[in-house]
Each structure stands twice: as structure tokens, then as C-alpha cells.
Amino acid sequence: MVDVGQAAERGREVSSRVSEEGAGWDCVEIGTFKDLRPHRESFSWLNLRTLWRSRNEILAGLFGDPSGQVRARWVGSQRDRGIDPSFRIPMDVGEEFSFLVLGDTGEGDASQYAVVPGMLKIGDDTDFAVIASDVIYPTGSGNEYDDKFFRPYQDYRAPIYAIPGNHDWYDGLGGFMRVFCDAEALKAREEGFKLSPSGLRGLLWRKPEEIDEARLSRARERRSLPGQRAVQPGPYWAMETPGLLIVGVDTGIRGDLDREQANWLREVSRDPRPKVLITGKPIYTRNEYKPSKLEGGGTIDDVVRDPRHNYVAAIGGDVHNYQRFPVRVGDRTIQYIVAGGSGAFTHATHTIPRITVGGVAEDDYKCYPLRGDSLSFYSKLYSRRLRMRWLYLTPDEALCLMSRRVGNTPPRPIAGVRITRRMRWAARLLGAWPLPLRLPVDKVFHRYLSELSDWDEPPFFKSFLHVAVTPETLRIRCFAATGCLPQEIEPPLEDEVCIPLA
């Protein structure tokens, strides 16, 4: 059994905020995760077939997102089965308990499996885990759960719950509902072709895959122990614990909530207990505010900010890194956290500008990977791809550049570095420093090239959360996974916040 407090103390001493070694640079020995992953072709976003299978994201943006209507059918089907209409999950935990939060896990390749050893060590004594967004890439198919869910987490002895992400919706939520809710498939509805947005969408929309039940049954055997089993009531839910309510909301493809779920969220939020929101889309990310609309008016964040609802934190997936925004709301602080770094390609952090959103001060904002490590890694990657050796920036050079760029206190000690013209131009080409004429390289880089820069070698800069609850406090810790053996043995603690509940 691991003492998480002691592990956190050791993890703080070996994190990327202390040394380059803690970030995984100069990785001498690859971690044991390499022996866990299946021997098959790695997942790649450079594959045109992968992009075509993910086309529903673009179609939903062009012709409207049908997630709300389909979700209503799933919810109606669950209630017809006799599921508690309040979608509450009673949790058999005491006043003190702990759980893990993973986000955007399911690529099934090295970057997902690199998280597993540290997660199993830190999560050894946790009561359950939650996956926040995108359980399975690229389309949430029920036929891909073996290598992307059951195999990697087969040795995690507690139940796992989940909130779907946009990629889980590309399969019409069929795989997600079958695995997590034990639901039967919905009857197909064909929109047919007509000269309307919904008709054009229906013509091109990717239809759900028929699930191979025998294959899924074999996959389930990997997590068949009594303590691992869990069935949740629907794609959104509220976990009942003695002193805390954990509220999970399904943001579909585009981030909005249908009227029925919006009314449910308002109702469940009236519970007087302190609350944590877990959502498929983060509310704050990259110095941007994305509160998620509710059908009928208002936003998710309106509910979170209402002092009567007593939310203390909002954790969202979808963006593949770690970020934390302590936002002052009236006389209290709400911790808004991005936790999407548990498996998929890493979104660059070096393109994130100086933080001003929500009144958050730059030095109070936290992210992982550090902006400098992100810049150094991408410079290394593209100096090789483009055969431009001058493009490479050492970790110290990149950290110095990013601290100068955003005006923050360097997150770890920097040896004497003098910024040169070469370094500035390297940073400009990688979207970390403004170009002449203000060309929007940073926006283009973040939107497209992170996907095109997926890699399968350490350091991975992956992360997961450990959340510990007592009657008085909620402690959220972000642990890192680099893919290197030293960081498997002592998972680095990259961030920690203690929130009073009493």
C-alpha cells in the first residue's frame, strides 16, 4: 500500500519544476509500460482513415450537433429500464476517501500505457476512478475497448466511471453506453437526404458500428473482479458521498447541454453539500473562457458560480494537458482544472499566452508540461523532421524564452542563458514568439500541429489527478508520467491544491 502523502513529498522533489531530469529529459531507461501495451501498429492522427472516421466533429459544426436529441433517446431508454431518474450513484465510501481522475485516455498506444504504472502506484488505495472525456479514440467504437480500456486498466482494482467526450459521440455513444451503462443499442433512425442542414448531415454522418458482443465479453474478463465492476445510470450522473457530491455532465460533440440535462444539472446542484464538477469540456483553458451553453438559457458556469450551489472545483477533459486556474468568484475561489493529459497526444503549452482570463494572475496559473519543456520538445521534434539543427532549443533556452515571453517567475532554476536572434526565430516558427506582421502561427500551431506531432517516445508529459477527500478538505494533486523508469518509480508531483470544505 502506498502512502500518497509520502509519495507526494518525494514526487515534489523530482518534478519538472525542480530539474530537467524530473521532466524526463535524457531518459536513460524506458519504463515498464512498454511490456504492458499490445504489440500492434501504433495509433496515428496522420492516417487519413482516422481523420475520415472522425468527420462527425466537422459535420456537427457545419450542420448542427444532434447529440442533444440522441442523448434524450438514451436517457429515455435508461429510464424505461427502471434506472433512478435522478441519475444518482450511491458510493460506498466513508467520510474520508480518494479517487483518480484521468482524461482523454483511449489511443491505446505508448502515450496511454505510459500513464499506467504511476497511476497504479499512486491509485493503489483509491476507491474509484473517473475518466473525463474521450474514453476511446478515434470514434468511441465498442469494438475497441479491449486494448484501449480493459487491458490498460486491468490491474486497477477499483471501479471506473466515465463522462463521454466528443470522440465517444462519433459512435452515437453506442460503445460508451454498452460498456459503462450496460445499455442495449438504440434502434437506428435514418434522416435521409433532403435539402436541409439535418438532411445533409445525415447523408455524410458516420453511423455507429455494430458491437461484436463475443469480443466485448472477452474484453470484459480483464476487469471481472467484484471490486472492479460498476454500472452507471447514464452519460451524466451525480455521485453521492457523505460530504461531497461529484457531478458529471455530458457535453456531447460541441460542448452544449440539452434542455433535459440542463434542468437535471440545476436540480442536482441544489443539494447543499460541497460539489466538484467533472465535464467533457473545460471551462477555462489557454487564457480562454468557454462556459458551455445550456439549452433554454444560461451556461454550465452560471450553475457552478452560483454561491447557493457550493461548487469548489470544475475539472474538464478534451484539452490534452494539465492546467489550473484559481478563479476568484465573490468571496471564494473556485479551482478550474484541465485534466486531459492521460493518454492522447499532448497539446502544446508553449503557445499559451500570459494568463489574464478570469482575473487569474500569471504566477498563480499552473500548467504541465511547463511552457519551456513544451517548446524544447517541439523544437527537438521539428529540427529532426525538417533537418534544421538550428531550430533546436535546449530545455534551459526554451524555459528562459517562455519566461521572458509571458513575464512569469521561471518555474525551475535556469542556468545562465542569453537569448539570441537564433533562439527568437526558432520560437517564432514554433508559435511561441510573435512573428512580424502578427501572423497567427500560434493559433494554427495549437489547432492543427499538435495532432500532427503525436509521438511514441519519452518524454510523454502525461498526467493524472489524485483527489483526496476529508470532511474538512479536498486535496487535488497532479502527478506526471514521462515514460521513463525513474518517474515510474517516483511519479513526479507537478501541482497540488488544498481546498477547504468546512
Short mmCIF file of C-alpha atoms in Angstrom, two decimals:
data_model
loop_
_atom_site.label_atom_id
_atom_site.label_comp_id
_atom_site.label_asym_id
_atom_site.label_seq_id
_atom_site.Cartn_x
_atom_site.Cartn_y
_atom_site.Cartn_z
CA MET A 1 0.00 0.00 0.00
CA VAL A 2 1.36 3.43 -0.97
CA ASP A 3 1.22 6.40 1.41
CA VAL A 4 0.16 9.10 -1.06
CA GLY A 5 1.31 11.89 1.24
CA GLN A 6 4.83 10.47 1.37
CA ALA A 7 4.75 9.75 -2.36
CA ALA A 8 3.73 13.36 -2.95
CA GLU A 9 6.63 14.65 -0.88
CA ARG A 10 9.07 12.54 -2.88
CA GLY A 11 7.30 13.47 -6.11
CA ARG A 12 7.67 17.18 -5.37
CA GLU A 13 11.44 16.73 -5.10
CA VAL A 14 11.76 15.08 -8.54
CA SER A 15 9.25 17.10 -10.61
CA SER A 16 9.91 19.13 -13.76
CA ARG A 17 9.66 22.24 -11.56
CA VAL A 18 12.86 21.16 -9.82
CA SER A 19 15.05 19.67 -12.56
CA GLU A 20 15.29 18.68 -16.21
CA GLU A 21 15.60 15.08 -15.09
CA GLY A 22 12.18 15.33 -13.47
CA ALA A 23 10.74 16.37 -16.84
CA GLY A 24 12.11 13.19 -18.42
CA TRP A 25 14.91 14.77 -20.43
CA ASP A 26 17.85 12.48 -21.20
CA CYS A 27 15.75 9.42 -20.49
CA VAL A 28 18.31 6.65 -19.89
CA GLU A 29 15.90 3.77 -19.28
CA ILE A 30 12.40 3.33 -20.71
CA GLY A 31 9.72 2.44 -18.19
CA THR A 32 7.99 -0.89 -17.75
CA PHE A 33 4.90 0.35 -19.61
CA LYS A 34 6.48 -0.98 -22.82
CA ASP A 35 5.75 -4.51 -21.59
CA LEU A 36 2.08 -3.75 -20.92
CA ARG A 37 0.96 -2.44 -24.29
CA PRO A 38 -0.29 -4.71 -27.09
CA HIS A 39 2.05 -5.48 -29.96
CA ARG A 40 0.26 -3.81 -32.82
CA GLU A 41 0.52 -0.76 -35.04
CA SER A 42 0.51 2.49 -33.06
CA PHE A 43 -2.44 4.83 -33.28
CA SER A 44 -1.76 7.80 -35.56
CA TRP A 45 -3.61 11.01 -36.39
CA LEU A 46 -1.60 11.22 -39.61
CA ASN A 47 -3.72 8.40 -41.02
CA LEU A 48 -6.36 9.73 -43.44
CA ARG A 49 -8.70 6.89 -42.48
CA THR A 50 -8.55 8.07 -38.84
CA LEU A 51 -9.47 11.62 -39.88
CA TRP A 52 -12.32 10.40 -42.09
CA ARG A 53 -13.75 8.30 -39.27
CA SER A 54 -13.71 11.46 -37.10
CA ARG A 55 -15.66 13.56 -39.61
CA ASN A 56 -18.73 13.95 -37.36
CA GLU A 57 -16.97 16.79 -35.49
CA ILE A 58 -16.86 18.88 -38.68
CA LEU A 59 -20.38 17.89 -39.72
CA ALA A 60 -21.76 18.86 -36.31
CA GLY A 61 -20.13 22.27 -36.66
CA LEU A 62 -21.48 22.82 -40.17
CA PHE A 63 -24.97 21.36 -39.91
CA GLY A 64 -25.77 21.23 -36.21
CA ASP A 65 -24.94 18.87 -33.35
CA PRO A 66 -27.52 16.08 -32.91
CA SER A 67 -26.05 14.99 -29.55
CA GLY A 68 -28.92 16.50 -27.57
CA GLN A 69 -31.62 14.56 -29.42
CA VAL A 70 -29.66 11.29 -29.31
CA ARG A 71 -28.83 11.78 -25.63
CA ALA A 72 -32.53 12.27 -24.88
CA ARG A 73 -33.23 8.90 -26.52
CA TRP A 74 -30.51 7.20 -24.48
CA VAL A 75 -31.81 8.77 -21.26
CA GLY A 76 -35.38 7.81 -22.10
CA SER A 77 -34.27 4.26 -22.80
CA GLN A 78 -32.47 4.06 -19.45
CA ARG A 79 -35.49 5.35 -17.57
CA ASP A 80 -37.69 2.83 -19.36
CA ARG A 81 -35.40 0.18 -17.87
CA GLY A 82 -36.20 1.47 -14.38
CA ILE A 83 -33.00 3.44 -13.78
CA ASP A 84 -33.27 6.05 -10.99
CA PRO A 85 -34.45 9.17 -12.87
CA SER A 86 -32.22 11.39 -10.72
CA PHE A 87 -29.16 9.53 -12.09
CA ARG A 88 -27.59 9.33 -8.62
CA ILE A 89 -24.80 6.84 -7.87
CA PRO A 90 -24.61 5.93 -4.18
CA MET A 91 -20.94 5.39 -3.30
CA ASP A 92 -19.93 3.00 -0.53
CA VAL A 93 -17.19 5.22 0.91
CA GLY A 94 -16.60 6.77 4.30
CA GLU A 95 -16.12 10.40 5.22
CA GLU A 96 -12.51 10.09 4.05
CA PHE A 97 -11.88 8.62 0.61
CA SER A 98 -9.86 9.18 -2.53
CA PHE A 99 -10.21 8.73 -6.28
CA LEU A 100 -8.33 9.21 -9.54
CA VAL A 101 -9.26 11.41 -12.49
CA LEU A 102 -7.93 10.51 -15.94
CA GLY A 103 -8.72 12.47 -19.07
CA ASP A 104 -8.69 11.71 -22.81
CA THR A 105 -7.18 8.29 -22.39
CA GLY A 106 -8.02 5.99 -25.23
CA GLU A 107 -5.43 5.97 -28.02
CA GLY A 108 -4.25 2.50 -26.96
CA ASP A 109 -0.63 3.34 -27.77
CA ALA A 110 2.53 4.12 -25.83
CA SER A 111 1.34 7.51 -24.60
CA GLN A 112 -1.69 5.90 -22.89
CA TYR A 113 0.17 2.93 -21.43
CA ALA A 114 2.97 5.19 -20.10
CA VAL A 115 0.47 6.56 -17.56
CA VAL A 116 -0.48 3.13 -16.19
CA PRO A 117 2.45 2.25 -13.85
CA GLY A 118 2.33 5.56 -11.97
CA MET A 119 -1.46 5.54 -11.90
CA LEU A 120 -1.48 2.05 -10.37
CA LYS A 121 1.11 3.07 -7.77
CA ILE A 122 -0.48 6.35 -6.70
CA GLY A 123 -4.00 4.93 -7.08
CA ASP A 124 -3.31 1.74 -5.15
CA ASP A 125 -5.65 2.65 -2.27
CA THR A 126 -8.20 4.80 -4.12
CA ASP A 127 -11.90 3.96 -4.00
CA PHE A 128 -12.70 4.56 -7.68
CA ALA A 129 -11.56 6.39 -10.81
CA VAL A 130 -13.29 8.69 -13.29
CA ILE A 131 -12.37 9.17 -16.95
CA ALA A 132 -13.25 12.71 -18.03
CA SER A 133 -13.78 12.72 -21.83
CA ASP A 134 -12.74 10.60 -24.81
CA VAL A 135 -12.50 7.09 -23.42
CA ILE A 136 -11.88 5.68 -26.92
CA TYR A 137 -10.24 7.24 -30.00
CA PRO A 138 -11.00 7.92 -32.75
CA THR A 139 -14.75 7.15 -32.75
CA GLY A 140 -15.71 5.55 -29.43
CA SER A 141 -16.41 2.17 -31.00
CA GLY A 142 -17.46 -0.60 -28.64
CA ASN A 143 -15.16 -2.93 -30.57
CA GLU A 144 -12.03 -1.02 -29.49
CA TYR A 145 -12.46 -1.15 -25.72
CA ASP A 146 -10.17 -4.16 -25.19
CA ASP A 147 -6.76 -2.58 -25.88
CA LYS A 148 -7.88 0.98 -25.05
CA PHE A 149 -9.75 0.44 -21.77
CA PHE A 150 -9.90 -3.09 -20.35
CA ARG A 151 -6.27 -4.07 -20.97
CA PRO A 152 -4.51 -0.91 -19.70
CA TYR A 153 -6.61 -0.74 -16.51
CA GLN A 154 -6.96 -4.47 -15.83
CA ASP A 155 -4.80 -4.21 -12.68
CA TYR A 156 -6.66 -1.23 -11.22
CA ARG A 157 -8.74 -2.96 -8.54
CA ALA A 158 -11.47 -0.33 -8.04
CA PRO A 159 -14.43 0.61 -10.28
CA ILE A 160 -14.04 3.11 -13.13
CA TYR A 161 -16.78 5.55 -14.13
CA ALA A 162 -16.70 7.92 -17.09
CA ILE A 163 -18.04 11.02 -18.79
CA PRO A 164 -18.08 10.80 -22.61
CA GLY A 165 -16.10 13.13 -24.82
CA ASN A 166 -16.71 14.27 -28.37
CA HIS A 167 -14.90 11.22 -29.80
CA ASP A 168 -17.15 8.85 -27.83
CA TRP A 169 -20.07 10.60 -29.52
CA TYR A 170 -18.78 9.85 -33.04
CA ASP A 171 -20.21 6.36 -32.49
CA GLY A 172 -23.54 7.79 -31.38
CA LEU A 173 -22.48 6.92 -27.82
CA GLY A 174 -23.24 3.27 -28.55
CA GLY A 175 -19.93 1.85 -27.30
CA PHE A 176 -19.90 4.07 -24.21
CA MET A 177 -23.47 3.23 -23.19
CA ARG A 178 -22.92 -0.50 -23.71
CA VAL A 179 -19.72 -0.63 -21.63
CA PHE A 180 -20.48 1.81 -18.81
CA CYS A 181 -24.29 1.66 -18.58
CA ASP A 182 -24.96 -1.92 -19.76
CA ALA A 183 -27.46 -0.43 -22.24
CA GLU A 184 -28.80 -2.07 -25.37
CA ALA A 185 -28.34 -0.41 -28.75
CA LEU A 186 -30.89 2.19 -29.84
CA LYS A 187 -32.97 1.50 -32.90
CA ALA A 188 -31.46 3.25 -35.91
CA ARG A 189 -33.15 6.37 -37.26
CA GLU A 190 -32.29 7.43 -40.79
CA GLU A 191 -32.59 11.14 -41.54
CA GLY A 192 -32.41 10.50 -45.28
CA PHE A 193 -31.38 13.06 -47.86
CA LYS A 194 -33.14 16.39 -48.01
CA LEU A 195 -32.08 19.93 -48.77
CA SER A 196 -31.74 20.98 -45.14
CA PRO A 197 -28.83 21.03 -42.70
CA SER A 198 -30.02 17.91 -40.91
CA GLY A 199 -30.55 16.10 -44.19
CA LEU A 200 -27.07 16.88 -45.48
CA ARG A 201 -25.64 15.87 -42.12
CA GLY A 202 -27.49 12.56 -42.25
CA LEU A 203 -26.13 11.81 -45.72
CA LEU A 204 -22.49 12.10 -44.58
CA TRP A 205 -22.79 11.18 -40.90
CA ARG A 206 -20.72 8.24 -39.72
CA LYS A 207 -23.11 5.58 -38.45
CA PRO A 208 -22.43 3.61 -35.23
CA GLU A 209 -20.64 0.27 -35.51
CA GLU A 210 -22.45 -2.90 -34.59
CA ILE A 211 -20.79 -4.23 -31.44
CA ASP A 212 -19.26 -7.70 -31.52
CA GLU A 213 -20.72 -8.94 -28.22
CA ALA A 214 -18.48 -12.01 -28.02
CA ARG A 215 -15.38 -9.84 -28.45
CA LEU A 216 -16.63 -7.35 -25.85
CA SER A 217 -17.40 -10.18 -23.42
CA ARG A 218 -13.82 -11.47 -23.72
CA ALA A 219 -12.52 -7.95 -23.14
CA ARG A 220 -14.65 -7.54 -20.01
CA GLU A 221 -12.93 -10.57 -18.46
CA ARG A 222 -9.83 -8.40 -17.93
CA ARG A 223 -11.78 -6.36 -15.34
CA SER A 224 -14.09 -9.02 -13.94
CA LEU A 225 -13.27 -8.92 -10.22
CA PRO A 226 -16.22 -7.93 -8.00
CA GLY A 227 -14.48 -4.76 -6.83
CA GLN A 228 -13.89 -3.62 -10.41
CA ARG A 229 -17.46 -3.82 -11.57
CA ALA A 230 -19.58 -0.70 -11.89
CA VAL A 231 -22.68 0.27 -13.86
CA GLN A 232 -23.54 3.94 -14.09
CA PRO A 233 -27.08 5.19 -14.84
CA GLY A 234 -26.31 7.27 -17.93
CA PRO A 235 -23.84 9.55 -19.70
CA TYR A 236 -24.27 12.08 -16.89
CA TRP A 237 -24.61 11.34 -13.17
CA ALA A 238 -24.15 12.53 -9.58
CA MET A 239 -22.02 10.51 -7.14
CA GLU A 240 -23.32 10.51 -3.59
CA THR A 241 -20.66 10.55 -0.85
CA PRO A 242 -21.13 11.61 2.79
CA GLY A 243 -19.64 15.09 2.49
CA LEU A 244 -19.18 15.72 -1.24
CA LEU A 245 -21.28 15.49 -4.41
CA ILE A 246 -19.37 14.71 -7.61
CA VAL A 247 -21.42 15.87 -10.61
CA GLY A 248 -20.55 14.59 -14.10
CA VAL A 249 -22.02 16.28 -17.19
CA ASP A 250 -22.01 15.12 -20.81
CA THR A 251 -21.09 17.97 -23.17
CA GLY A 252 -21.57 15.98 -26.38
CA ILE A 253 -19.68 16.97 -29.52
CA ARG A 254 -19.82 20.75 -29.40
CA GLY A 255 -19.99 21.41 -25.65
CA ASP A 256 -23.66 22.27 -25.11
CA LEU A 257 -26.23 20.65 -22.81
CA ASP A 258 -29.74 19.74 -23.97
CA ARG A 259 -32.73 21.05 -22.02
CA GLU A 260 -33.34 17.84 -20.05
CA GLN A 261 -29.74 17.56 -18.84
CA ALA A 262 -29.64 21.31 -18.10
CA ASN A 263 -32.73 21.01 -15.88
CA TRP A 264 -31.19 17.95 -14.20
CA LEU A 265 -27.96 19.89 -13.53
CA ARG A 266 -29.83 22.78 -11.94
CA GLU A 267 -31.86 20.40 -9.79
CA VAL A 268 -28.96 18.26 -8.58
CA SER A 269 -26.90 21.39 -7.86
CA ARG A 270 -29.41 22.47 -5.21
CA ASP A 271 -28.01 19.80 -2.91
CA PRO A 272 -26.29 21.73 -0.08
CA ARG A 273 -23.11 19.61 0.01
CA PRO A 274 -19.85 20.92 -1.49
CA LYS A 275 -19.50 19.82 -5.12
CA VAL A 276 -16.95 19.02 -7.77
CA LEU A 277 -17.98 19.22 -11.43
CA ILE A 278 -16.45 16.79 -13.94
CA THR A 279 -17.15 17.75 -17.53
CA GLY A 280 -16.16 16.73 -21.03
CA LYS A 281 -15.10 20.30 -21.90
CA PRO A 282 -13.02 22.58 -19.64
CA ILE A 283 -14.49 25.95 -18.70
CA TYR A 284 -11.13 27.75 -18.65
CA THR A 285 -8.27 26.77 -20.96
CA ARG A 286 -5.43 28.59 -22.75
CA ASN A 287 -6.43 32.01 -21.38
CA GLU A 288 -9.90 31.46 -22.83
CA TYR A 289 -13.30 31.20 -21.15
CA LYS A 290 -15.67 28.54 -22.50
CA PRO A 291 -18.65 28.27 -20.15
CA SER A 292 -20.77 25.79 -22.27
CA LYS A 293 -24.32 26.81 -23.14
CA LEU A 294 -27.46 25.30 -21.66
CA GLU A 295 -30.46 24.85 -23.90
CA GLY A 296 -33.08 27.27 -22.63
CA GLY A 297 -30.54 29.86 -21.47
CA GLY A 298 -27.54 30.22 -19.22
CA THR A 299 -24.33 28.26 -19.05
CA ILE A 300 -22.75 25.46 -17.05
CA ASP A 301 -20.53 28.03 -15.38
CA ASP A 302 -23.56 30.05 -14.26
CA VAL A 303 -24.55 26.99 -12.25
CA VAL A 304 -21.01 26.48 -10.94
CA ARG A 305 -20.61 30.10 -9.87
CA ASP A 306 -23.94 30.36 -8.05
CA PRO A 307 -22.92 30.52 -4.35
CA ARG A 308 -26.04 28.56 -3.37
CA HIS A 309 -24.67 25.53 -5.26
CA ASN A 310 -21.37 25.37 -3.37
CA TYR A 311 -19.09 24.17 -6.19
CA VAL A 312 -15.42 24.25 -5.18
CA ALA A 313 -13.81 22.86 -8.37
CA ALA A 314 -14.62 22.15 -12.02
CA ILE A 315 -12.45 19.55 -13.80
CA GLY A 316 -12.66 19.11 -17.58
CA GLY A 317 -11.03 16.93 -20.21
CA ASP A 318 -10.81 17.42 -24.01
CA VAL A 319 -7.59 19.52 -23.96
CA HIS A 320 -4.62 17.17 -23.69
CA ASN A 321 -2.51 18.67 -20.92
CA TYR A 322 -2.87 19.93 -17.35
CA GLN A 323 -3.87 23.48 -16.44
CA ARG A 324 -5.24 25.08 -13.27
CA PHE A 325 -6.98 28.44 -12.93
CA PRO A 326 -7.80 29.61 -9.37
CA VAL A 327 -10.67 32.00 -10.17
CA ARG A 328 -11.96 34.38 -7.54
CA VAL A 329 -15.78 34.37 -7.53
CA GLY A 330 -17.22 36.73 -4.95
CA ASP A 331 -15.68 35.88 -1.59
CA ARG A 332 -14.46 32.40 -2.59
CA THR A 333 -12.06 30.77 -5.05
CA ILE A 334 -13.14 28.05 -7.49
CA GLN A 335 -10.41 25.83 -8.94
CA TYR A 336 -10.95 25.34 -12.69
CA ILE A 337 -8.78 22.47 -13.91
CA VAL A 338 -7.93 21.00 -17.30
CA ALA A 339 -7.16 17.29 -16.87
CA GLY A 340 -6.94 15.80 -20.36
CA GLY A 341 -3.37 14.53 -20.29
CA SER A 342 -3.80 10.82 -19.54
CA GLY A 343 -3.26 9.16 -22.89
CA ALA A 344 -3.78 11.08 -26.13
CA PHE A 345 -1.23 13.28 -27.92
CA THR A 346 -0.07 16.25 -25.82
CA HIS A 347 -1.42 19.67 -26.71
CA ALA A 348 1.37 22.23 -26.75
CA THR A 349 1.50 24.62 -23.80
CA HIS A 350 4.17 26.95 -25.21
CA THR A 351 1.53 28.65 -27.39
CA ILE A 352 -0.49 29.67 -24.29
CA PRO A 353 -0.10 33.45 -23.78
CA ARG A 354 0.28 35.29 -20.49
CA ILE A 355 -2.71 34.46 -18.32
CA THR A 356 -5.24 37.22 -17.63
CA VAL A 357 -8.58 35.41 -18.02
CA GLY A 358 -10.90 35.31 -15.02
CA GLY A 359 -8.68 37.73 -13.14
CA VAL A 360 -6.07 34.98 -12.63
CA ALA A 361 -2.50 36.20 -12.18
CA GLU A 362 0.13 34.56 -14.38
CA ASP A 363 2.17 33.29 -11.43
CA ASP A 364 -0.95 31.71 -9.88
CA TYR A 365 -1.67 29.75 -13.06
CA LYS A 366 -0.17 26.26 -13.35
CA CYS A 367 0.33 24.03 -16.37
CA TYR A 368 2.06 20.79 -17.29
CA PRO A 369 4.11 20.35 -19.35
CA LEU A 370 5.85 23.61 -18.50
CA ARG A 371 5.76 26.01 -21.42
CA GLY A 372 9.55 25.78 -21.73
CA ASP A 373 9.56 21.98 -21.83
CA SER A 374 6.80 22.04 -24.43
CA LEU A 375 8.78 24.45 -26.61
CA SER A 376 12.01 22.47 -26.21
CA PHE A 377 10.34 19.20 -27.14
CA TYR A 378 8.62 20.59 -30.23
CA SER A 379 11.87 22.24 -31.31
CA LYS A 380 13.61 18.88 -30.99
CA LEU A 381 10.87 17.13 -32.92
CA TYR A 382 10.80 19.60 -35.81
CA SER A 383 14.55 20.10 -36.00
CA ARG A 384 14.69 16.39 -36.81
CA ARG A 385 11.72 16.35 -39.17
CA LEU A 386 12.83 19.42 -41.10
CA ARG A 387 16.57 18.68 -40.75
CA MET A 388 17.12 22.16 -39.36
CA ARG A 389 19.55 21.75 -36.44
CA TRP A 390 19.43 25.46 -35.59
CA LEU A 391 15.73 25.07 -34.69
CA TYR A 392 16.52 23.04 -31.57
CA LEU A 393 16.25 24.83 -28.23
CA THR A 394 17.66 23.25 -25.08
CA PRO A 395 15.28 22.99 -22.09
CA ASP A 396 17.09 25.89 -20.39
CA GLU A 397 16.95 28.05 -23.52
CA ALA A 398 13.26 27.31 -24.03
CA LEU A 399 12.40 27.94 -20.38
CA CYS A 400 14.23 31.27 -20.46
CA LEU A 401 12.44 32.28 -23.68
CA MET A 402 9.00 31.41 -22.33
CA SER A 403 9.56 33.19 -19.01
CA ARG A 404 10.63 36.28 -20.92
CA ARG A 405 7.66 35.95 -23.28
CA VAL A 406 4.91 35.62 -20.64
CA GLY A 407 6.67 37.55 -17.88
CA ASN A 408 6.42 34.91 -15.17
CA THR A 409 8.77 33.67 -12.50
CA PRO A 410 10.78 30.79 -14.04
CA PRO A 411 9.15 27.59 -12.75
CA ARG A 412 12.56 25.96 -12.17
CA PRO A 413 16.12 27.28 -11.84
CA ILE A 414 17.76 28.32 -15.12
CA ALA A 415 21.48 28.30 -15.75
CA GLY A 416 22.91 31.48 -17.30
CA VAL A 417 21.19 31.81 -20.72
CA ARG A 418 21.48 34.73 -23.12
CA ILE A 419 18.60 34.99 -25.58
CA THR A 420 19.91 35.21 -29.16
CA ARG A 421 18.36 36.03 -32.52
CA ARG A 422 18.50 32.34 -33.49
CA MET A 423 16.54 31.38 -30.37
CA ARG A 424 13.87 34.02 -31.07
CA TRP A 425 13.40 32.84 -34.66
CA ALA A 426 13.17 29.23 -33.56
CA ALA A 427 10.48 30.21 -31.05
CA ARG A 428 8.66 32.23 -33.72
CA LEU A 429 8.48 29.31 -36.13
CA LEU A 430 7.13 27.09 -33.36
CA GLY A 431 4.40 29.53 -32.36
CA ALA A 432 5.90 30.64 -29.05
CA TRP A 433 7.07 34.14 -30.01
CA PRO A 434 5.25 36.75 -32.13
CA LEU A 435 6.12 36.88 -35.80
CA PRO A 436 6.45 40.10 -37.78
CA LEU A 437 3.09 41.36 -39.11
CA ARG A 438 1.39 39.40 -36.28
CA LEU A 439 0.81 36.29 -38.39
CA PRO A 440 -1.35 33.85 -36.33
CA VAL A 441 1.14 30.98 -36.21
CA ASP A 442 0.33 30.29 -32.55
CA LYS A 443 -3.37 29.65 -33.29
CA VAL A 444 -2.60 27.48 -36.33
CA PHE A 445 0.02 25.53 -34.42
CA HIS A 446 -2.25 24.79 -31.48
CA ARG A 447 -5.24 23.89 -33.64
CA TYR A 448 -3.54 21.53 -36.07
CA LEU A 449 0.12 20.72 -35.49
CA SER A 450 -0.28 19.21 -32.01
CA GLU A 451 -2.35 16.45 -33.61
CA LEU A 452 0.20 16.08 -36.38
CA SER A 453 3.05 15.91 -33.85
CA ASP A 454 1.92 12.84 -31.90
CA TRP A 455 4.93 10.86 -30.70
CA ASP A 456 5.57 7.45 -29.13
CA GLU A 457 8.88 8.02 -27.33
CA PRO A 458 9.61 9.56 -23.90
CA PRO A 459 9.24 12.09 -22.53
CA PHE A 460 5.46 11.99 -22.95
CA PHE A 461 4.44 14.74 -20.48
CA LYS A 462 1.30 12.83 -19.49
CA SER A 463 -0.58 13.37 -16.22
CA PHE A 464 -3.41 12.22 -13.97
CA LEU A 465 -5.08 13.51 -10.80
CA HIS A 466 -5.30 12.04 -7.32
CA VAL A 467 -8.16 13.56 -5.29
CA ALA A 468 -8.31 13.02 -1.52
CA VAL A 469 -11.42 13.98 0.44
CA THR A 470 -11.91 14.52 4.18
CA PRO A 471 -14.79 16.31 5.95
CA GLU A 472 -12.60 19.43 6.09
CA THR A 473 -10.60 19.44 2.83
CA LEU A 474 -10.42 18.43 -0.81
CA ARG A 475 -6.82 17.91 -1.94
CA ILE A 476 -6.12 17.66 -5.68
CA ARG A 477 -2.69 16.51 -6.82
CA CYS A 478 -1.43 16.31 -10.40
CA PHE A 479 1.12 13.55 -10.96
CA ALA A 480 3.20 13.25 -14.14
CA ALA A 481 4.10 10.29 -16.34
CA THR A 482 7.10 10.71 -18.64
CA GLY A 483 7.56 7.13 -19.79
CA CYS A 484 10.99 6.96 -18.12
CA LEU A 485 11.68 4.39 -15.42
CA PRO A 486 12.75 6.85 -12.66
CA GLN A 487 9.42 8.69 -12.97
CA GLU A 488 7.53 5.37 -12.82
CA ILE A 489 9.28 4.55 -9.54
CA GLU A 490 8.70 8.05 -8.13
CA PRO A 491 5.84 9.74 -10.03
CA PRO A 492 6.61 13.49 -10.09
CA LEU A 493 4.14 15.78 -8.31
CA GLU A 494 3.61 18.71 -10.68
CA ASP A 495 0.89 20.61 -8.83
CA GLU A 496 -1.18 20.44 -5.65
CA VAL A 497 -4.05 22.46 -4.24
CA CYS A 498 -5.91 22.04 -0.93
CA ILE A 499 -9.48 23.33 -0.89
CA PRO A 500 -11.35 23.89 2.40
CA LEU A 501 -14.78 22.23 2.51
CA ALA A 502 -15.97 23.15 6.00
#
